[in-house]
Amino acid sequence: MGLVCFCCPGMFRALSGMGGGGQVDPTAANNANTALYAALAVFCVVGGGLFNVAGPRLMLPAGCITYALYAWSFLYYNHTRDQTVIVVAGGILGVGGGMLWSVQGAVLTSYPPPERKGAYISMFWVIFSSGGVVGGLIPFSLNFHRAADSVNDATYIVFIVFMVAGTILSIAILPKNQLLRDDGSRCTSTAHSNPATEAVELLKLFTNWKMLLLAPAACASNFFYTYQFNNVNAAQFTTRTRGLNNVSYWGAQMVGSTAIGHVFDLDLGLKRPNNKRRHQGFLGIGTVFLVSTAIWAGGFANQLNYSFADMPQPKLDFMDSGPKFAGPFLLYFGYGLLDAIFQSMIYWVIGALADDSKVLSRYVGFYKGVQSAGASLAWWLDARRVPMMAQLVVNWALSTASFPLLVVLVALAVKDEQKGEQKEEENGKSIEEKAARVVP
């Protein structure tokens, strides 16, 4: 799953991370992203139930190929300046991305053994983020000596090749009913569901108190991309430096996801081990809160230096700007680190709420739907040139408000022993005997 996301969403993130999709005017990309995330908000919520009905083998390839279509639309725009194709491709990607992220969330939260979810989430995030690192090197290397503020055709072509490769690779993802873990256990509720059941369960999510507590964090978790990509990276840096910053941003995610995975899996040595999972949650959320506060404070100080009416001139370049480059560059690295630990935190919390793969796929679908709705609103606001400082303050406030709600959610809903695990333990002996007959 990490390799699939390396090739498709990883390259998409590198494309978006350049600001404006690599174009000098971000308007076309903003409009496309508004359509994209509006569609994504709907199809992520629906996708959780669709996964329970159809499984990954149908959903993943169909979702992955829409990423290649989106990258091609920018190649087309490079020659025609026709926004219509980009906006339509963005809407189609919203449908396909909804399917991909629904599968990804179900795999990430229900496939790993419960006691190792933090490590598996961080493993996925490292592989996924390395796609952004490689993707950042593509525009950096192919546009190193290019004076124009938009990237060349070769940049988009390489992105398309990676995305097509990810589509082919997605066929290898196992359905949950074929999964056998190393300890002989399997995912719970491996049987497929039916559309009527999933429709009812989908509607219940919007009155589920756990999901309502999760909603502000979900909304915040992609809201900041617009501000960071367009109003920090694109606004402050030259084209080639934006590519280098992408490498830094996604590289920071590899560091952050690895570190926070260890925090969430720490053996706290508690005298009452039945509280272990809950205390791990408190420690992880507290750690992310402290890092978030420090990084957004740094962003506030940086944003005082420019605005839409007073843009940085000349733009910062890693070779020509000297010491002026260091501060904004380190801030952008910090934004990447925060993205990884914030989203890893949410995935850990969701994974700790249940062990039933059907339930988790619905929870993740709801999370990705609310996340995408927030992102769509953020792109829409930036397209209307809402002041940069106002965008930063909203991002900081939304992120900060989510932490106490997550603490309440962990305190009330996270238990160290889940019914699904107990049932697996009761059946563990027979499962292991079956596994012994299958695996030499």
GROMACS .gro file of C-alpha atoms in nm:
model
  440
    1MET     CA    1   0.000   0.000   0.000
    2GLY     CA    2   0.291   0.230   0.074
    3LEU     CA    3   0.439   0.168  -0.271
    4VAL     CA    4   0.106   0.233  -0.443
    5CYS     CA    5   0.076   0.564  -0.258
    6PHE     CA    6   0.443   0.638  -0.335
    7CYS     CA    7   0.358   0.632  -0.706
    8CYS     CA    8   0.014   0.797  -0.709
    9PRO     CA    9  -0.071   1.029  -0.416
   10GLY     CA   10   0.302   1.073  -0.346
   11MET     CA   11   0.363   1.217  -0.693
   12PHE     CA   12   0.039   1.413  -0.674
   13ARG     CA   13   0.160   1.571  -0.350
   14ALA     CA   14   0.490   1.664  -0.514
   15LEU     CA   15   0.296   1.819  -0.802
   16SER     CA   16   0.071   2.016  -0.565
   17GLY     CA   17   0.358   2.101  -0.334
   18MET     CA   18   0.522   2.315  -0.601
   19GLY     CA   19   0.233   2.559  -0.560
   20GLY     CA   20  -0.018   2.610  -0.841
   21GLY     CA   21   0.061   2.266  -0.984
   22GLY     CA   22   0.393   2.401  -1.110
   23GLN     CA   23   0.233   2.699  -1.286
   24VAL     CA   24   0.315   3.066  -1.232
   25ASP     CA   25  -0.056   3.145  -1.175
   26PRO     CA   26  -0.218   2.918  -0.914
   27THR     CA   27  -0.576   2.999  -1.023
   28ALA     CA   28  -0.622   2.692  -1.246
   29ALA     CA   29  -0.480   2.459  -0.979
   30ASN     CA   30  -0.694   2.622  -0.709
   31ASN     CA   31  -1.011   2.570  -0.913
   32ALA     CA   32  -0.914   2.211  -0.993
   33ASN     CA   33  -0.840   2.138  -0.628
   34THR     CA   34  -1.172   2.287  -0.519
   35ALA     CA   35  -1.351   2.044  -0.753
   36LEU     CA   36  -1.118   1.761  -0.651
   37TYR     CA   37  -1.168   1.790  -0.277
   38ALA     CA   38  -1.541   1.853  -0.305
   39ALA     CA   39  -1.579   1.523  -0.494
   40LEU     CA   40  -1.329   1.356  -0.260
   41ALA     CA   41  -1.535   1.458   0.043
   42VAL     CA   42  -1.833   1.266  -0.092
   43PHE     CA   43  -1.657   0.961  -0.231
   44CYS     CA   44  -1.432   0.906   0.071
   45VAL     CA   45  -1.738   0.875   0.295
   46VAL     CA   46  -1.907   0.644   0.046
   47GLY     CA   47  -1.580   0.461  -0.019
   48GLY     CA   48  -1.562   0.309   0.328
   49GLY     CA   49  -1.883   0.118   0.265
   50LEU     CA   50  -1.783   0.043  -0.094
   51PHE     CA   51  -1.466  -0.123   0.033
   52ASN     CA   52  -1.675  -0.356   0.250
   53VAL     CA   53  -1.878  -0.453  -0.057
   54ALA     CA   54  -1.621  -0.461  -0.341
   55GLY     CA   55  -1.279  -0.496  -0.173
   56PRO     CA   56  -0.947  -0.347  -0.291
   57ARG     CA   57  -0.892  -0.531  -0.619
   58LEU     CA   58  -1.162  -0.335  -0.802
   59MET     CA   59  -1.134  -0.003  -0.620
   60LEU     CA   60  -0.759   0.054  -0.621
   61PRO     CA   61  -0.676   0.033  -0.995
   62ALA     CA   62  -0.982   0.244  -1.082
   63GLY     CA   63  -0.872   0.506  -0.830
   64CYS     CA   64  -0.504   0.507  -0.921
   65ILE     CA   65  -0.548   0.572  -1.292
   66THR     CA   66  -0.729   0.900  -1.220
   67TYR     CA   67  -0.403   1.040  -1.079
   68ALA     CA   68  -0.234   0.993  -1.415
   69LEU     CA   69  -0.526   1.168  -1.584
   70TYR     CA   70  -0.487   1.464  -1.349
   71ALA     CA   71  -0.113   1.499  -1.420
   72TRP     CA   72  -0.184   1.479  -1.795
   73SER     CA   73  -0.432   1.767  -1.763
   74PHE     CA   74  -0.149   1.997  -1.650
   75LEU     CA   75   0.061   1.886  -1.946
   76TYR     CA   76  -0.236   1.978  -2.167
   77TYR     CA   77  -0.273   2.312  -1.987
   78ASN     CA   78   0.093   2.392  -2.048
   79HIS     CA   79   0.011   2.418  -2.420
   80THR     CA   80  -0.351   2.538  -2.430
   81ARG     CA   81  -0.412   2.743  -2.112
   82ASP     CA   82  -0.758   2.584  -2.102
   83GLN     CA   83  -0.869   2.549  -1.740
   84THR     CA   84  -1.173   2.336  -1.823
   85VAL     CA   85  -0.975   2.014  -1.868
   86ILE     CA   86  -0.787   2.064  -1.539
   87VAL     CA   87  -1.106   2.129  -1.342
   88VAL     CA   88  -1.281   1.824  -1.493
   89ALA     CA   89  -0.974   1.609  -1.426
   90GLY     CA   90  -0.972   1.738  -1.069
   91GLY     CA   91  -1.334   1.629  -1.021
   92ILE     CA   92  -1.261   1.284  -1.165
   93LEU     CA   93  -0.958   1.252  -0.937
   94GLY     CA   94  -1.188   1.332  -0.645
   95VAL     CA   95  -1.389   1.020  -0.729
   96GLY     CA   96  -1.081   0.802  -0.786
   97GLY     CA   97  -0.895   0.942  -0.488
   98GLY     CA   98  -1.195   0.866  -0.268
   99MET     CA   99  -1.169   0.500  -0.366
  100LEU     CA  100  -0.792   0.487  -0.315
  101TRP     CA  101  -0.793   0.656   0.026
  102SER     CA  102  -1.081   0.443   0.149
  103VAL     CA  103  -0.881   0.130   0.070
  104GLN     CA  104  -0.565   0.282   0.217
  105GLY     CA  105  -0.738   0.369   0.542
  106ALA     CA  106  -0.895   0.025   0.578
  107VAL     CA  107  -0.562  -0.146   0.510
  108LEU     CA  108  -0.370   0.081   0.746
  109THR     CA  109  -0.606   0.049   1.042
  110SER     CA  110  -0.733  -0.310   1.017
  111TYR     CA  111  -0.457  -0.517   0.855
  112PRO     CA  112  -0.179  -0.469   1.118
  113PRO     CA  113  -0.182  -0.654   1.453
  114PRO     CA  114  -0.336  -0.423   1.718
  115GLU     CA  115  -0.020  -0.390   1.927
  116ARG     CA  116   0.188  -0.282   1.628
  117LYS     CA  117  -0.039  -0.030   1.457
  118GLY     CA  118   0.187   0.264   1.536
  119ALA     CA  119   0.485   0.096   1.369
  120TYR     CA  120   0.284  -0.008   1.063
  121ILE     CA  121   0.138   0.341   1.021
  122SER     CA  122   0.484   0.496   1.041
  123MET     CA  123   0.621   0.236   0.797
  124PHE     CA  124   0.349   0.324   0.547
  125TRP     CA  125   0.407   0.697   0.595
  126VAL     CA  126   0.782   0.666   0.536
  127ILE     CA  127   0.731   0.484   0.205
  128PHE     CA  128   0.448   0.716   0.100
  129SER     CA  129   0.645   1.030   0.189
  130SER     CA  130   0.950   0.908   0.000
  131GLY     CA  131   0.729   0.943  -0.308
  132GLY     CA  132   0.707   1.313  -0.232
  133VAL     CA  133   1.086   1.325  -0.190
  134VAL     CA  134   1.147   1.160  -0.527
  135GLY     CA  135   0.866   1.365  -0.677
  136GLY     CA  136   1.028   1.683  -0.544
  137LEU     CA  137   1.358   1.590  -0.707
  138ILE     CA  138   1.186   1.565  -1.047
  139PRO     CA  139   1.100   1.936  -1.090
  140PHE     CA  140   1.417   2.034  -0.905
  141SER     CA  141   1.644   1.848  -1.149
  142LEU     CA  142   1.444   1.904  -1.469
  143ASN     CA  143   1.401   2.279  -1.407
  144PHE     CA  144   1.734   2.359  -1.240
  145HIS     CA  145   1.846   2.601  -1.514
  146ARG     CA  146   1.497   2.708  -1.621
  147ALA     CA  147   1.423   3.079  -1.582
  148ALA     CA  148   1.044   3.051  -1.624
  149ASP     CA  149   0.821   3.025  -1.318
  150SER     CA  150   0.627   2.725  -1.460
  151VAL     CA  151   0.775   2.376  -1.498
  152ASN     CA  152   0.849   2.205  -1.831
  153ASP     CA  153   0.662   1.921  -2.006
  154ALA     CA  154   0.913   1.656  -1.899
  155THR     CA  155   0.817   1.716  -1.534
  156TYR     CA  156   0.454   1.620  -1.595
  157ILE     CA  157   0.549   1.324  -1.818
  158VAL     CA  158   0.764   1.168  -1.545
  159PHE     CA  159   0.480   1.212  -1.295
  160ILE     CA  160   0.244   1.033  -1.536
  161VAL     CA  161   0.484   0.739  -1.573
  162PHE     CA  162   0.505   0.691  -1.197
  163MET     CA  163   0.127   0.709  -1.160
  164VAL     CA  164   0.067   0.448  -1.429
  165ALA     CA  165   0.321   0.221  -1.255
  166GLY     CA  166   0.129   0.264  -0.929
  167THR     CA  167  -0.192   0.163  -1.103
  168ILE     CA  168  -0.034  -0.163  -1.217
  169LEU     CA  169   0.117  -0.226  -0.873
  170SER     CA  170  -0.220  -0.175  -0.700
  171ILE     CA  171  -0.344  -0.510  -0.832
  172ALA     CA  172  -0.113  -0.683  -0.582
  173ILE     CA  173  -0.303  -0.564  -0.270
  174LEU     CA  174  -0.464  -0.863  -0.096
  175PRO     CA  175  -0.833  -0.858   0.002
  176LYS     CA  176  -0.881  -0.880   0.379
  177ASN     CA  177  -1.025  -1.234   0.361
  178GLN     CA  178  -0.694  -1.357   0.218
  179LEU     CA  179  -0.477  -1.191   0.479
  180LEU     CA  180  -0.293  -1.415   0.728
  181ARG     CA  181  -0.074  -1.240   0.986
  182ASP     CA  182   0.254  -1.382   1.115
  183ASP     CA  183   0.089  -1.487   1.443
  184GLY     CA  184  -0.180  -1.683   1.259
  185SER     CA  185  -0.460  -1.431   1.319
  186ARG     CA  186  -0.681  -1.275   1.055
  187CYS     CA  187  -0.880  -0.954   1.011
  188THR     CA  188  -1.217  -0.959   1.183
  189SER     CA  189  -1.538  -0.954   0.975
  190THR     CA  190  -1.372  -1.078   0.657
  191ALA     CA  191  -1.704  -1.149   0.481
  192HIS     CA  192  -1.827  -0.892   0.229
  193SER     CA  193  -2.113  -0.664   0.329
  194ASN     CA  194  -2.408  -0.551   0.116
  195PRO     CA  195  -2.503  -0.204  -0.017
  196ALA     CA  196  -2.817  -0.169   0.198
  197THR     CA  197  -2.628  -0.237   0.520
  198GLU     CA  198  -2.351   0.003   0.426
  199ALA     CA  199  -2.598   0.280   0.339
  200VAL     CA  200  -2.755   0.255   0.685
  201GLU     CA  201  -2.417   0.244   0.860
  202LEU     CA  202  -2.302   0.542   0.654
  203LEU     CA  203  -2.589   0.757   0.779
  204LYS     CA  204  -2.521   0.653   1.138
  205LEU     CA  205  -2.167   0.798   1.116
  206PHE     CA  206  -2.301   1.153   1.114
  207THR     CA  207  -2.460   1.105   1.456
  208ASN     CA  208  -2.179   0.890   1.599
  209TRP     CA  209  -2.028   1.083   1.894
  210LYS     CA  210  -1.684   0.938   1.827
  211MET     CA  211  -1.684   1.073   1.471
  212LEU     CA  212  -1.814   1.411   1.587
  213LEU     CA  213  -1.520   1.442   1.828
  214LEU     CA  214  -1.284   1.342   1.547
  215ALA     CA  215  -1.430   1.585   1.291
  216PRO     CA  216  -1.228   1.903   1.381
  217ALA     CA  217  -0.898   1.713   1.359
  218ALA     CA  218  -1.009   1.559   1.030
  219CYS     CA  219  -1.097   1.901   0.889
  220ALA     CA  220  -0.763   2.048   1.000
  221SER     CA  221  -0.550   1.764   0.863
  222ASN     CA  222  -0.553   1.880   0.497
  223PHE     CA  223  -0.674   2.237   0.545
  224PHE     CA  224  -0.318   2.364   0.582
  225TYR     CA  225  -0.192   2.232   0.246
  226THR     CA  226  -0.331   2.529   0.052
  227TYR     CA  227  -0.163   2.782   0.275
  228GLN     CA  228   0.168   2.597   0.291
  229PHE     CA  229   0.196   2.513  -0.079
  230ASN     CA  230   0.068   2.837  -0.231
  231ASN     CA  231   0.137   3.103   0.030
  232VAL     CA  232   0.466   2.975   0.171
  233ASN     CA  233   0.642   2.767  -0.095
  234ALA     CA  234   0.513   2.929  -0.416
  235ALA     CA  235   0.498   3.280  -0.270
  236GLN     CA  236   0.850   3.291  -0.127
  237PHE     CA  237   1.074   3.069  -0.343
  238THR     CA  238   1.199   3.035  -0.702
  239THR     CA  239   1.087   2.741  -0.919
  240ARG     CA  240   1.393   2.523  -0.863
  241THR     CA  241   1.395   2.599  -0.491
  242ARG     CA  242   1.029   2.498  -0.466
  243GLY     CA  243   1.136   2.154  -0.591
  244LEU     CA  244   1.411   2.139  -0.329
  245ASN     CA  245   1.163   2.246  -0.062
  246ASN     CA  246   0.935   1.961  -0.168
  247VAL     CA  247   1.219   1.718  -0.105
  248SER     CA  248   1.264   1.873   0.239
  249TYR     CA  249   0.889   1.875   0.316
  250TRP     CA  250   0.831   1.510   0.234
  251GLY     CA  251   1.165   1.406   0.380
  252ALA     CA  252   1.056   1.566   0.707
  253GLN     CA  253   0.746   1.348   0.694
  254MET     CA  254   0.964   1.036   0.690
  255VAL     CA  255   1.138   1.159   1.005
  256GLY     CA  256   0.816   1.266   1.175
  257SER     CA  257   0.615   0.954   1.100
  258THR     CA  258   0.895   0.726   1.222
  259ALA     CA  259   0.934   0.922   1.545
  260ILE     CA  260   0.564   0.944   1.629
  261GLY     CA  261   0.516   0.576   1.548
  262HIS     CA  262   0.766   0.490   1.821
  263VAL     CA  263   0.590   0.728   2.064
  264PHE     CA  264   0.252   0.561   2.009
  265ASP     CA  265   0.401   0.212   2.049
  266LEU     CA  266   0.606   0.289   2.362
  267ASP     CA  267   0.600   0.034   2.640
  268LEU     CA  268   0.518   0.268   2.927
  269GLY     CA  269   0.581   0.010   3.201
  270LEU     CA  270   0.244   0.075   3.362
  271LYS     CA  271   0.143  -0.110   3.677
  272ARG     CA  272  -0.209  -0.134   3.531
  273PRO     CA  273  -0.145  -0.269   3.182
  274ASN     CA  274  -0.516  -0.254   3.090
  275ASN     CA  275  -0.469   0.125   3.054
  276LYS     CA  276  -0.167   0.096   2.826
  277ARG     CA  277  -0.331   0.185   2.494
  278ARG     CA  278  -0.510   0.485   2.643
  279HIS     CA  279  -0.193   0.623   2.801
  280GLN     CA  280  -0.005   0.575   2.474
  281GLY     CA  281  -0.274   0.787   2.311
  282PHE     CA  282  -0.242   1.064   2.569
  283LEU     CA  283   0.137   1.070   2.529
  284GLY     CA  284   0.120   1.080   2.151
  285ILE     CA  285  -0.145   1.354   2.137
  286GLY     CA  286   0.047   1.565   2.390
  287THR     CA  287   0.367   1.531   2.187
  288VAL     CA  288   0.196   1.637   1.865
  289PHE     CA  289   0.033   1.933   2.043
  290LEU     CA  290   0.370   2.070   2.161
  291VAL     CA  291   0.530   2.034   1.818
  292SER     CA  292   0.225   2.188   1.648
  293THR     CA  293   0.228   2.492   1.874
  294ALA     CA  294   0.597   2.557   1.815
  295ILE     CA  295   0.576   2.525   1.436
  296TRP     CA  296   0.264   2.738   1.391
  297ALA     CA  297   0.421   3.007   1.613
  298GLY     CA  298   0.720   3.007   1.378
  299GLY     CA  299   0.486   3.033   1.082
  300PHE     CA  300   0.310   3.332   1.239
  301ALA     CA  301   0.644   3.512   1.278
  302ASN     CA  302   0.735   3.436   0.915
  303GLN     CA  303   0.399   3.554   0.780
  304LEU     CA  304   0.449   3.899   0.936
  305ASN     CA  305   0.709   3.965   0.664
  306TYR     CA  306   0.482   3.958   0.354
  307SER     CA  307   0.124   3.952   0.222
  308PHE     CA  308  -0.067   3.950  -0.108
  309ALA     CA  309  -0.011   4.326  -0.130
  310ASP     CA  310   0.358   4.301  -0.045
  311MET     CA  311   0.498   3.982  -0.198
  312PRO     CA  312   0.865   3.886  -0.144
  313GLN     CA  313   1.089   4.032  -0.415
  314PRO     CA  314   1.316   3.885  -0.529
  315LYS     CA  315   1.203   3.535  -0.443
  316LEU     CA  316   1.431   3.326  -0.223
  317ASP     CA  317   1.673   3.089  -0.395
  318PHE     CA  318   1.884   2.828  -0.220
  319MET     CA  319   2.195   2.933  -0.413
  320ASP     CA  320   2.152   3.310  -0.438
  321SER     CA  321   1.975   3.428  -0.122
  322GLY     CA  322   2.235   3.344   0.140
  323PRO     CA  323   2.128   3.341   0.508
  324LYS     CA  324   1.780   3.478   0.422
  325PHE     CA  325   1.693   3.137   0.281
  326ALA     CA  326   1.760   2.939   0.600
  327GLY     CA  327   1.467   3.046   0.819
  328PRO     CA  328   1.180   2.997   0.569
  329PHE     CA  329   1.341   2.672   0.451
  330LEU     CA  330   1.352   2.529   0.806
  331LEU     CA  331   0.995   2.642   0.863
  332TYR     CA  332   0.880   2.455   0.553
  333PHE     CA  333   1.065   2.147   0.678
  334GLY     CA  334   0.874   2.186   1.005
  335TYR     CA  335   0.542   2.206   0.823
  336GLY     CA  336   0.617   1.871   0.657
  337LEU     CA  337   0.710   1.717   0.992
  338LEU     CA  338   0.386   1.842   1.148
  339ASP     CA  339   0.174   1.704   0.864
  340ALA     CA  340   0.311   1.353   0.916
  341ILE     CA  341   0.279   1.340   1.293
  342PHE     CA  342  -0.067   1.501   1.291
  343GLN     CA  343  -0.213   1.256   1.040
  344SER     CA  344  -0.034   0.957   1.196
  345MET     CA  345  -0.189   1.058   1.527
  346ILE     CA  346  -0.538   1.055   1.376
  347TYR     CA  347  -0.485   0.716   1.211
  348TRP     CA  348  -0.363   0.573   1.543
  349VAL     CA  349  -0.671   0.707   1.724
  350ILE     CA  350  -0.906   0.563   1.460
  351GLY     CA  351  -0.726   0.229   1.470
  352ALA     CA  352  -0.762   0.221   1.849
  353LEU     CA  353  -1.138   0.278   1.838
  354ALA     CA  354  -1.220  -0.068   1.705
  355ASP     CA  355  -1.067  -0.387   1.567
  356ASP     CA  356  -1.346  -0.481   1.325
  357SER     CA  357  -1.222  -0.409   0.972
  358LYS     CA  358  -1.571  -0.316   0.851
  359VAL     CA  359  -1.615  -0.058   1.126
  360LEU     CA  360  -1.266   0.083   1.070
  361SER     CA  361  -1.318   0.119   0.695
  362ARG     CA  362  -1.631   0.327   0.764
  363TYR     CA  363  -1.450   0.538   1.024
  364VAL     CA  364  -1.162   0.608   0.787
  365GLY     CA  365  -1.404   0.692   0.507
  366PHE     CA  366  -1.572   0.948   0.733
  367TYR     CA  367  -1.233   1.089   0.833
  368LYS     CA  368  -1.115   1.127   0.474
  369GLY     CA  369  -1.450   1.277   0.372
  370VAL     CA  370  -1.439   1.549   0.638
  371GLN     CA  371  -1.070   1.602   0.566
  372SER     CA  372  -1.143   1.656   0.197
  373ALA     CA  373  -1.434   1.889   0.268
  374GLY     CA  374  -1.200   2.107   0.473
  375ALA     CA  375  -0.938   2.101   0.200
  376SER     CA  376  -1.195   2.200  -0.063
  377LEU     CA  377  -1.296   2.499   0.148
  378ALA     CA  378  -0.930   2.597   0.194
  379TRP     CA  379  -0.860   2.593  -0.182
  380TRP     CA  380  -1.179   2.792  -0.245
  381LEU     CA  381  -1.079   3.056   0.010
  382ASP     CA  382  -0.730   3.094  -0.134
  383ALA     CA  383  -0.871   3.131  -0.487
  384ARG     CA  384  -1.061   3.434  -0.350
  385ARG     CA  385  -0.740   3.574  -0.202
  386VAL     CA  386  -0.837   3.560   0.163
  387PRO     CA  387  -0.545   3.732   0.343
  388MET     CA  388  -0.252   3.502   0.411
  389MET     CA  389  -0.240   3.588   0.780
  390ALA     CA  390  -0.609   3.503   0.816
  391GLN     CA  391  -0.547   3.165   0.653
  392LEU     CA  392  -0.260   3.093   0.892
  393VAL     CA  393  -0.463   3.189   1.201
  394VAL     CA  394  -0.755   2.967   1.094
  395ASN     CA  395  -0.516   2.674   1.040
  396TRP     CA  396  -0.349   2.722   1.377
  397ALA     CA  397  -0.678   2.760   1.562
  398LEU     CA  398  -0.842   2.461   1.393
  399SER     CA  399  -0.544   2.235   1.468
  400THR     CA  400  -0.520   2.349   1.830
  401ALA     CA  401  -0.893   2.306   1.895
  402SER     CA  402  -0.878   1.943   1.785
  403PHE     CA  403  -0.633   1.825   2.054
  404PRO     CA  404  -0.859   1.844   2.363
  405LEU     CA  405  -1.137   1.673   2.166
  406LEU     CA  406  -0.902   1.388   2.076
  407VAL     CA  407  -0.801   1.354   2.440
  408VAL     CA  408  -1.169   1.320   2.535
  409LEU     CA  409  -1.219   1.065   2.257
  410VAL     CA  410  -0.924   0.853   2.373
  411ALA     CA  411  -1.033   0.878   2.737
  412LEU     CA  412  -1.389   0.763   2.667
  413ALA     CA  413  -1.357   0.526   2.373
  414VAL     CA  414  -1.012   0.361   2.369
  415LYS     CA  415  -0.979   0.036   2.561
  416ASP     CA  416  -0.678  -0.189   2.584
  417GLU     CA  417  -0.880  -0.502   2.515
  418GLN     CA  418  -1.133  -0.508   2.232
  419LYS     CA  419  -1.399  -0.769   2.172
  420GLY     CA  420  -1.247  -0.847   1.834
  421GLU     CA  421  -0.912  -0.927   1.992
  422GLN     CA  422  -1.068  -1.141   2.262
  423LYS     CA  423  -1.258  -1.338   2.002
  424GLU     CA  424  -0.939  -1.385   1.803
  425GLU     CA  425  -0.760  -1.509   2.114
  426GLU     CA  426  -1.035  -1.761   2.180
  427ASN     CA  427  -1.005  -1.886   1.824
  428GLY     CA  428  -0.629  -1.838   1.812
  429LYS     CA  429  -0.539  -2.201   1.860
  430SER     CA  430  -0.753  -2.326   1.572
  431ILE     CA  431  -0.628  -2.044   1.348
  432GLU     CA  432  -0.266  -2.126   1.424
  433GLU     CA  433  -0.330  -2.491   1.349
  434LYS     CA  434  -0.479  -2.394   1.012
  435ALA     CA  435  -0.185  -2.165   0.944
  436ALA     CA  436   0.059  -2.443   1.027
  437ARG     CA  437  -0.102  -2.663   0.766
  438VAL     CA  438  -0.090  -2.385   0.505
  439VAL     CA  439   0.254  -2.237   0.575
  440PRO     CA  440   0.549  -2.481   0.601
   0.00000   0.00000   0.00000
